[in-house]
Coordinates of C-alpha atoms and ligand atoms in Angstrom, one line a residue:
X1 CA 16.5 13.3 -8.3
X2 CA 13.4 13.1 -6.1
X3 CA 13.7 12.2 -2.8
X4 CA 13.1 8.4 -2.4
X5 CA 8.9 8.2 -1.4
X6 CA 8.9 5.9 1.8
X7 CA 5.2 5.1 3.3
X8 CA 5.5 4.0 6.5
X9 CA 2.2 2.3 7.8
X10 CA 1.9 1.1 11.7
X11 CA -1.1 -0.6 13.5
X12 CA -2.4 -2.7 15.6
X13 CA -2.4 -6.9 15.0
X14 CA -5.1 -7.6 12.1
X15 CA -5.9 -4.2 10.7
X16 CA -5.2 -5.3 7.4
X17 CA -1.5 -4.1 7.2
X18 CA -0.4 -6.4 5.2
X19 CA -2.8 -7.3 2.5
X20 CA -3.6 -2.9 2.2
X21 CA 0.3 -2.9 2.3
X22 CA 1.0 -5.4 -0.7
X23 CA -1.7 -4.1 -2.6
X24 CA -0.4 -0.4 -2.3
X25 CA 3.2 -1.5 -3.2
X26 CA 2.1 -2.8 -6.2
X27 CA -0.2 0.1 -7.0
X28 CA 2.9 2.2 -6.6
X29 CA 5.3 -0.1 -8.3
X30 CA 7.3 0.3 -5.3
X31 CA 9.0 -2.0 -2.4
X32 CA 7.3 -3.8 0.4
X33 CA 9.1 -4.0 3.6
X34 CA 7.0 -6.8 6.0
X35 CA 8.8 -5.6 9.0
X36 CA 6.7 -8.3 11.0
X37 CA 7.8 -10.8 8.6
X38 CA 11.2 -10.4 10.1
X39 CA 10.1 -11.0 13.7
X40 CA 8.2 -14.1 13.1
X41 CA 11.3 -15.4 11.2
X42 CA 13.6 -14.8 14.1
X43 CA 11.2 -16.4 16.3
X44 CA 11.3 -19.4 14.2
X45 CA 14.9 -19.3 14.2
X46 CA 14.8 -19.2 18.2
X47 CA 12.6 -22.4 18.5
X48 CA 14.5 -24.3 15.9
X49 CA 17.3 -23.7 17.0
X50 CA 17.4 -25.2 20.6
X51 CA 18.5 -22.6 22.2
X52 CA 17.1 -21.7 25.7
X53 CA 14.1 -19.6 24.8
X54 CA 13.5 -18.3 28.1
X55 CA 16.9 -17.0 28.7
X56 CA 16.8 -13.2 27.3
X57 CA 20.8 -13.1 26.5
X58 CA 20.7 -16.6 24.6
X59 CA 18.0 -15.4 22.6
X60 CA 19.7 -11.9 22.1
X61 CA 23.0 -13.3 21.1
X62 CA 21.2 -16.0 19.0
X63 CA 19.3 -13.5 17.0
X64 CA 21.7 -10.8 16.8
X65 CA 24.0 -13.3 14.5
X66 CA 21.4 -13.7 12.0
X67 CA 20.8 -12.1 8.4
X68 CA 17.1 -11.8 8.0
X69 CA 16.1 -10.6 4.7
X70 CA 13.6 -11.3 1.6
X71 CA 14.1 -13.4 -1.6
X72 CA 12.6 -12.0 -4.6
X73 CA 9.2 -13.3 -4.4
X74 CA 9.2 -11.3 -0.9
X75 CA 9.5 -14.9 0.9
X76 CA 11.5 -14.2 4.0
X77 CA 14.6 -15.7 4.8
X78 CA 16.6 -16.4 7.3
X79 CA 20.9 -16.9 6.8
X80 CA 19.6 -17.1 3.0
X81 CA 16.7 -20.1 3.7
X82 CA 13.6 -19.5 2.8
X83 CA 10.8 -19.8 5.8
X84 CA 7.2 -20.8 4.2
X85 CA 4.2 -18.5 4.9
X86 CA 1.9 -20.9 6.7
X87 CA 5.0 -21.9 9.0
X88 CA 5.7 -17.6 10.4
X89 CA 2.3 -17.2 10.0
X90 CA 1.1 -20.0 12.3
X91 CA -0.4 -19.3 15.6
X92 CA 2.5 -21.3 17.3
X93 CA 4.7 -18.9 16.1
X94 CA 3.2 -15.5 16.4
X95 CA 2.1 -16.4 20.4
X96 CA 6.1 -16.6 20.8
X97 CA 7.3 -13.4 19.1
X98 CA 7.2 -11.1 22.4
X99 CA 10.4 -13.1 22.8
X100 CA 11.9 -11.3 20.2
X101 CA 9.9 -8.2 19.7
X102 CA 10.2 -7.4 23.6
X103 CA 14.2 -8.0 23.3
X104 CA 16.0 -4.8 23.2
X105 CA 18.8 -6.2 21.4
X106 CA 17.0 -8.1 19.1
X107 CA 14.9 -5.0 18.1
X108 CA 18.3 -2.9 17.5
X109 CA 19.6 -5.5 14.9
X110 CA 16.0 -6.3 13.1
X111 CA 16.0 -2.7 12.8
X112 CA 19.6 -2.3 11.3
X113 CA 18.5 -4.5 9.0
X114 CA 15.5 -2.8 7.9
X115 CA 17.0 0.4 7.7
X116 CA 19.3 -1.1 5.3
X117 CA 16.5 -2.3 3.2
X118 CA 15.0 0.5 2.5
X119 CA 17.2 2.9 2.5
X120 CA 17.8 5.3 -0.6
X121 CA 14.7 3.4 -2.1
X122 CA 11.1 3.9 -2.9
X123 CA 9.2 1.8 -0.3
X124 CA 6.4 1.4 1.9
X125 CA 6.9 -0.1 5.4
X126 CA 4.7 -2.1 7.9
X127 CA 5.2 -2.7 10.9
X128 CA 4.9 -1.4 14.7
X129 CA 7.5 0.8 14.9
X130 CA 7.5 1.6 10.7
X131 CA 6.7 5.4 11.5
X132 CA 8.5 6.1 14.6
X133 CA 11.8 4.3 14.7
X134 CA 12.3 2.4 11.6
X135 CA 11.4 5.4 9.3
X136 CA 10.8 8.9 11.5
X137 CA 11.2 10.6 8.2
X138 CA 9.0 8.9 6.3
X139 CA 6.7 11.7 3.7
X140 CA 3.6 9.6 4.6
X141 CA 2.9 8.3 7.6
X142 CA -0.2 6.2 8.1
X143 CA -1.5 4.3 11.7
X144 CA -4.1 1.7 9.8
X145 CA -6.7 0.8 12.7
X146 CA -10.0 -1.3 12.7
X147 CA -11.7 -1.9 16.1
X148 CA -11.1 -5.2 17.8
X149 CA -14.1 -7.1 16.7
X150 CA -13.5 -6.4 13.0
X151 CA -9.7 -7.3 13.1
X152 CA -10.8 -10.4 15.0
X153 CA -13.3 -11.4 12.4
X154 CA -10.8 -11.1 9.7
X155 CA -8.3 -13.2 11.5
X156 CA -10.8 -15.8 11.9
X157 CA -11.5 -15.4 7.8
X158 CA -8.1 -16.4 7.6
X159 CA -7.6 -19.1 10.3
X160 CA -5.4 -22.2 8.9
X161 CA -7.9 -24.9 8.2
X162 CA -5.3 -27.3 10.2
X163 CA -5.6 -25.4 13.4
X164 CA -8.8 -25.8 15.8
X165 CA -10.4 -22.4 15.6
X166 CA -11.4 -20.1 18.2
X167 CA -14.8 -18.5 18.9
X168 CA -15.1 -15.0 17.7
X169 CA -14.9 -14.0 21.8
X170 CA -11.7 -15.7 22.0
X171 CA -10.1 -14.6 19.1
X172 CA -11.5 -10.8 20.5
X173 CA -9.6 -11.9 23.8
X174 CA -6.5 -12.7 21.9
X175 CA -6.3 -9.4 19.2
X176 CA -6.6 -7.1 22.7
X177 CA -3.7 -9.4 24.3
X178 CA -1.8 -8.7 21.3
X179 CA -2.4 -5.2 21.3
X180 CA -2.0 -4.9 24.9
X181 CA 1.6 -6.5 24.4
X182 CA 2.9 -4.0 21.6
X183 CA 1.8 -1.1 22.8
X184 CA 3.1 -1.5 26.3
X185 CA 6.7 -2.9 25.2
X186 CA 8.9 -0.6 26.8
X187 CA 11.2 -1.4 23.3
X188 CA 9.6 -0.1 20.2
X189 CA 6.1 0.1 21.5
X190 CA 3.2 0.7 18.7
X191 CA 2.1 4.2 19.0
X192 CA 0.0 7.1 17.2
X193 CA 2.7 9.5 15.8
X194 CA 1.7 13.1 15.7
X195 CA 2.5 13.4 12.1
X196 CA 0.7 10.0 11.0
X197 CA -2.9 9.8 9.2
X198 CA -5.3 7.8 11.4
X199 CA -7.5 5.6 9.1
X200 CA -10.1 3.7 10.8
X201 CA -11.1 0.5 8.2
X202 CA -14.4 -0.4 9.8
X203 CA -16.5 -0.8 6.8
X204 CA -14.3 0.5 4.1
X205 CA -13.7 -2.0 1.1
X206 CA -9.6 -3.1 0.3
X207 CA -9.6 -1.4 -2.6
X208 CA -10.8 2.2 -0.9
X209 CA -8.0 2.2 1.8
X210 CA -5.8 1.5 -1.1
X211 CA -7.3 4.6 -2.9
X212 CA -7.1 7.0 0.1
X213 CA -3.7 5.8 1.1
X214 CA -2.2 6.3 -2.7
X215 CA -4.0 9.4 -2.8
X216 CA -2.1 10.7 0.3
X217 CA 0.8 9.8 -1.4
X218 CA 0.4 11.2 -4.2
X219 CA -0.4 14.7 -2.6
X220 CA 3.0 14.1 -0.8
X221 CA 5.2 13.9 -3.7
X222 CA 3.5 14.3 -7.4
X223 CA 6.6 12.2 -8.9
X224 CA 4.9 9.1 -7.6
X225 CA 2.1 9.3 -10.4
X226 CA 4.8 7.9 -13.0
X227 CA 4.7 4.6 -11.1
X228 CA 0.8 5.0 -10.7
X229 CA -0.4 5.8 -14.1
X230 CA 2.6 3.9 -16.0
X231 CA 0.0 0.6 -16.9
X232 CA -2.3 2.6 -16.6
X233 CA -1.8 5.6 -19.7
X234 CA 0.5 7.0 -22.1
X235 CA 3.3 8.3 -20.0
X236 CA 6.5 9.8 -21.4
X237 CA 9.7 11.9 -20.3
X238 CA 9.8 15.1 -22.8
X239 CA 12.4 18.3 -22.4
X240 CA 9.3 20.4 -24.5
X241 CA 6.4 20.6 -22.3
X242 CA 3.2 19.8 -23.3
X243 CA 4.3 17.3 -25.7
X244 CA 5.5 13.7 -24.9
X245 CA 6.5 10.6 -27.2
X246 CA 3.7 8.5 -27.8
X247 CA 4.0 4.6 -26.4
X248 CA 2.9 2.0 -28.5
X249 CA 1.3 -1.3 -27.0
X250 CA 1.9 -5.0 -28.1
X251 CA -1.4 -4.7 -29.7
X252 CA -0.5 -1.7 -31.9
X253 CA -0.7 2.0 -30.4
X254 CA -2.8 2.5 -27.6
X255 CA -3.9 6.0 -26.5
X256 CA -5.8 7.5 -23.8
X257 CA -9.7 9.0 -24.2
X258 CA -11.0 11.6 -21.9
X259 CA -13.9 11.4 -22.0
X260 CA -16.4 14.6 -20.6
X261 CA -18.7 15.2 -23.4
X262 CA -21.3 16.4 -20.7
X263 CA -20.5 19.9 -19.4
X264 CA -23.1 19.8 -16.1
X265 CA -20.9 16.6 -15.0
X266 CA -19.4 17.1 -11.2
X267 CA -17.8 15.4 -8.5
X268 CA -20.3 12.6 -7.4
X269 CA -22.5 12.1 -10.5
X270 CA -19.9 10.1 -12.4
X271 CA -21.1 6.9 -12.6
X272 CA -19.4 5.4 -15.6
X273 CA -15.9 5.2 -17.0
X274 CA -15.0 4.5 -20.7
X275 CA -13.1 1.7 -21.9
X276 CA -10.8 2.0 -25.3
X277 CA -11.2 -1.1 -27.6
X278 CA -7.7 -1.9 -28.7
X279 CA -6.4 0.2 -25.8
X280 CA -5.3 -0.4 -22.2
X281 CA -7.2 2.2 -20.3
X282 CA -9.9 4.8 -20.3
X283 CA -10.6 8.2 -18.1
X284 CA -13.1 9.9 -17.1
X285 CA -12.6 13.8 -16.0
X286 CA -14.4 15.5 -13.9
X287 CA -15.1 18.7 -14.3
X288 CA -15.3 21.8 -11.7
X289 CA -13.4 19.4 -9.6
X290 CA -10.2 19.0 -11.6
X291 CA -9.6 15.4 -11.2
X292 CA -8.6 12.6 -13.5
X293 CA -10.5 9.6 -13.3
X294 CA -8.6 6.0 -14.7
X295 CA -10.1 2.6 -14.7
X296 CA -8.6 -0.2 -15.6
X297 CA -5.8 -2.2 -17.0
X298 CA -6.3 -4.2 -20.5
X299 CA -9.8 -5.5 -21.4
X300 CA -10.5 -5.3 -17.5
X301 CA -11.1 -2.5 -16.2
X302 CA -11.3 -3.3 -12.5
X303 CA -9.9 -0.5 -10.2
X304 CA -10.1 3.4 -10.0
X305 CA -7.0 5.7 -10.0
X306 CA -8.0 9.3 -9.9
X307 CA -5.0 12.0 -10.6
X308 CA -5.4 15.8 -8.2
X309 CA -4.6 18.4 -11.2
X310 CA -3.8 21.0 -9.4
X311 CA -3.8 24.4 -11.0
X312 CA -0.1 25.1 -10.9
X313 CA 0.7 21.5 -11.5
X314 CA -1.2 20.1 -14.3
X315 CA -3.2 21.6 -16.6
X316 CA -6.1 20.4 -19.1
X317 CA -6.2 21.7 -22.9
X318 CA -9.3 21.9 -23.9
X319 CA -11.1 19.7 -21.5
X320 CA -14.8 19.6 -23.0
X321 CA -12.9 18.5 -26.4
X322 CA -11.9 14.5 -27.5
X323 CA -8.1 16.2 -26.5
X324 CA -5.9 17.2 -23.3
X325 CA -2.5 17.5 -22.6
X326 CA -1.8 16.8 -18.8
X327 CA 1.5 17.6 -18.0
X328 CA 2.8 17.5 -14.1
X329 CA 5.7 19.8 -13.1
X330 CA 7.2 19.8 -16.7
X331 CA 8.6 16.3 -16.8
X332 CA 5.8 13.9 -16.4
X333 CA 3.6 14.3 -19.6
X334 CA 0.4 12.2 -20.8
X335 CA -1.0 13.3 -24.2
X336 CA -4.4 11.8 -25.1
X337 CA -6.6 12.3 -28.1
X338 CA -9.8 10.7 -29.2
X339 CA -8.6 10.0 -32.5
X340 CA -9.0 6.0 -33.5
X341 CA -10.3 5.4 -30.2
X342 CA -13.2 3.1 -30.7
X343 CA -15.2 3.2 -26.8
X344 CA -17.5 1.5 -24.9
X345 CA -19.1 2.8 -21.5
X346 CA -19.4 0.6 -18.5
X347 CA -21.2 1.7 -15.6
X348 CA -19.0 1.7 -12.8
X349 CA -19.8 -1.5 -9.7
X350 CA -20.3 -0.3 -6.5
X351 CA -17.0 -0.7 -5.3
X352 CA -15.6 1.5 -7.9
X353 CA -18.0 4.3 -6.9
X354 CA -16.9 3.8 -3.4
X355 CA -13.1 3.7 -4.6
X356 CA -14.0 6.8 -6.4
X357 CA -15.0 8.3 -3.8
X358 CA -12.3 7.5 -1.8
X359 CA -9.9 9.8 -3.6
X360 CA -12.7 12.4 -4.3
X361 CA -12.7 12.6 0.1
X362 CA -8.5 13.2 0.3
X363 CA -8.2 15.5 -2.9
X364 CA -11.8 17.6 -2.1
X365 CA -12.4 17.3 1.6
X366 CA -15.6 18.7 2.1
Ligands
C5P1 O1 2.6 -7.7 11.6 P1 2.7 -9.1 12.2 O2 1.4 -9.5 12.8 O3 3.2 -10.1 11.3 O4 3.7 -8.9 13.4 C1 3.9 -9.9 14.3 C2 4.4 -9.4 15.7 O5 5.7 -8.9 15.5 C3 3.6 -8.2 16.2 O6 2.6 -8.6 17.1 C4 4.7 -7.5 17.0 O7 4.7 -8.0 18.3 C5 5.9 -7.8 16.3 N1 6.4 -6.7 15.5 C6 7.1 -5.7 16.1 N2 7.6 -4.7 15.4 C7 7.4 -4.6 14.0 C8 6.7 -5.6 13.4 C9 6.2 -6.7 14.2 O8 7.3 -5.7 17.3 N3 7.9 -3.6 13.3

């Protein structure tokens, strides 16, 4: 058995944390931990509750007796009832969550109960403290950041249509407060581990931090690509390397095409991925760079995954033909061959190139 793949991802207040975190989780067909999810929902629970807010021990004790966790639509709940989104997410709430997030205690029992979330499982984390104290051993450690002005635009992208809404200055004014506040806490305190990725988002589309992120995953532990590639081609356990058991779709059997036919094509001239009529998915290799290029799911081919092959890893049978055999680490096997495939090129839109790209930049650094 691998060991369980846990992504931990920290950063400051509107960096995109959530929405990059989601999108990854399902990329990876893995969990999603929304770590801050928890604090607004104890912070709800404070107000609600008529306790005395401003009394550190009352809210301690209060919070310290209460079973935070998820349903399975990822609502969160707390003692089992289910908190709507606009109510954690309003700004009433989230300008009252030092109370909780700057309360030792408190922190010590959301954190007990996030460790027993995730443990023993496959999951990426969010959070403040996701990489250094909820998850210090996490395989991928990622600090998503976007300067103030950005994260404050985005905030204001998202402001509830009920709530007056600041100017961009103020809402500038409040993101640095925020930040201000978690990474001074002296209790779980957002800061840059040594082992985490930096990624600055200024100017970089969702779906390319998705692709750099999964692509640092990947790297981390090659097991992961069963969960990336499942919808996305013919994937199958074989004991005899090289060959594996071919899946057959609703639609009648659907199969993978490589597609390389020119030799002189390298990293960065790939402008167009193939789509199998019938089928669920297409690929595009490219060569000299040893990277497999997949687009799309269905009739839709929307975003990018490319797979690193490296050399001892995987390995390509005759890659200028209609036929390859990609086989990772003897257990993970996709066969693909050109035969019935009926295709039909697409050029790729300009976030797909950028998305491309994306991985090219973790898997062939320049
Ligand atoms: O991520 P989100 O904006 O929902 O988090 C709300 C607040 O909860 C943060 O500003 C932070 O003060 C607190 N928090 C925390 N530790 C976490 C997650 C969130 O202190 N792991």
């Amino acid at each position: 058995m691998a060991k369980p793949m846990v992504i931990a991802i920290d950063g400051p207040a509107g960096a995109g944390k959530s929405t990059v975190t989601r999108l990854l989780a399902r990329r990876l067909n893995i969990l999603y931990l929304d770590t801050g999810a928890m604090y607004r929902a104890a912070t709800v629970g404070i107000l609600d509750s008529g306790i005395d807010r401003d009394d550190p021990i009352e809210v301690a004790r209060y919070v310290s007796a209460r079973h935070i966790d998820f349903d399975e639509h990822g609502a969160v709940m707390i003692d089992k009832v289910v908190l709507p989104k606009e109510r954690i997410r309003s700004p009433a709430i989230t300008s009252e969550i030092w109370r909780v997030a700057n309360n030792a205690r408190c922190r010590d029992h959301l954190v007990h109960l996030q460790k027993a979330l995730v443990a023993g499982r496959d999951v990426v984390v969010e959070g403040r403290d996701a990489t250094t104290v909820i998850c210090p051993d996490a395989q991928l450690k990622i600090f998503l950041d976007a300067s103030a002005e950005e994260r404050a635009r985005r905030r204001l992208g998202e402001w509830p249509a009920a709530e007056p809404k600041p100017t961009l200055d103020e809402a500038v004014r409040t993101i640095r407060e925020r930040d201000g506040m978690d990474m001074k806490r002296e209790v779980g305190p957002l800061t840059i581990s040594d082992d985490a990725v930096y990624l600055l988002t200024d100017g970089l589309h969702l779906s390319e931090v998705v692709a750099r992120i999964t692509a640092y995953a990947v790297q981390r532990q090659p097991f992961l690509l069963e969960k990336v590639v499942a919808n996305q081609l013919l994937v199958g356990r074989s004991r005899q390397p090289g060959y594996v058991q071919v899946a057959t779709g609703t639609d009648g059997a659907w199969q993978l095409g490589l597609t390389n036919p020119d030799p002189e094509r390298m990293p960065g001239t790939t402008t167009s991925i193939t789509r199998n009529h019938g089928g669920r998915q297409a690929g595009t290799l490219v060569q000299g760079a040893a990277i497999l290029c997949l687009g799309g799911v269905a009739e839709h081919p929307h975003h990018i995954v490319a797979l690193p092959m490296l050399p001892q890893t995987w390995y390509v049978i005759e890659p200028g033909a209609w036929h390859a055999v990609i086989q990772v680490q003897g257990t993970i096997c996709a066969w693909a061959e050109s035969s019935g495939i009926r295709e039909e090129r697409a050029d790729l839109t300009p976030e797909q190139i950028a998305e491309l790209n994306a991985y090219l930049d973790v898997y062939l650094p320049k």
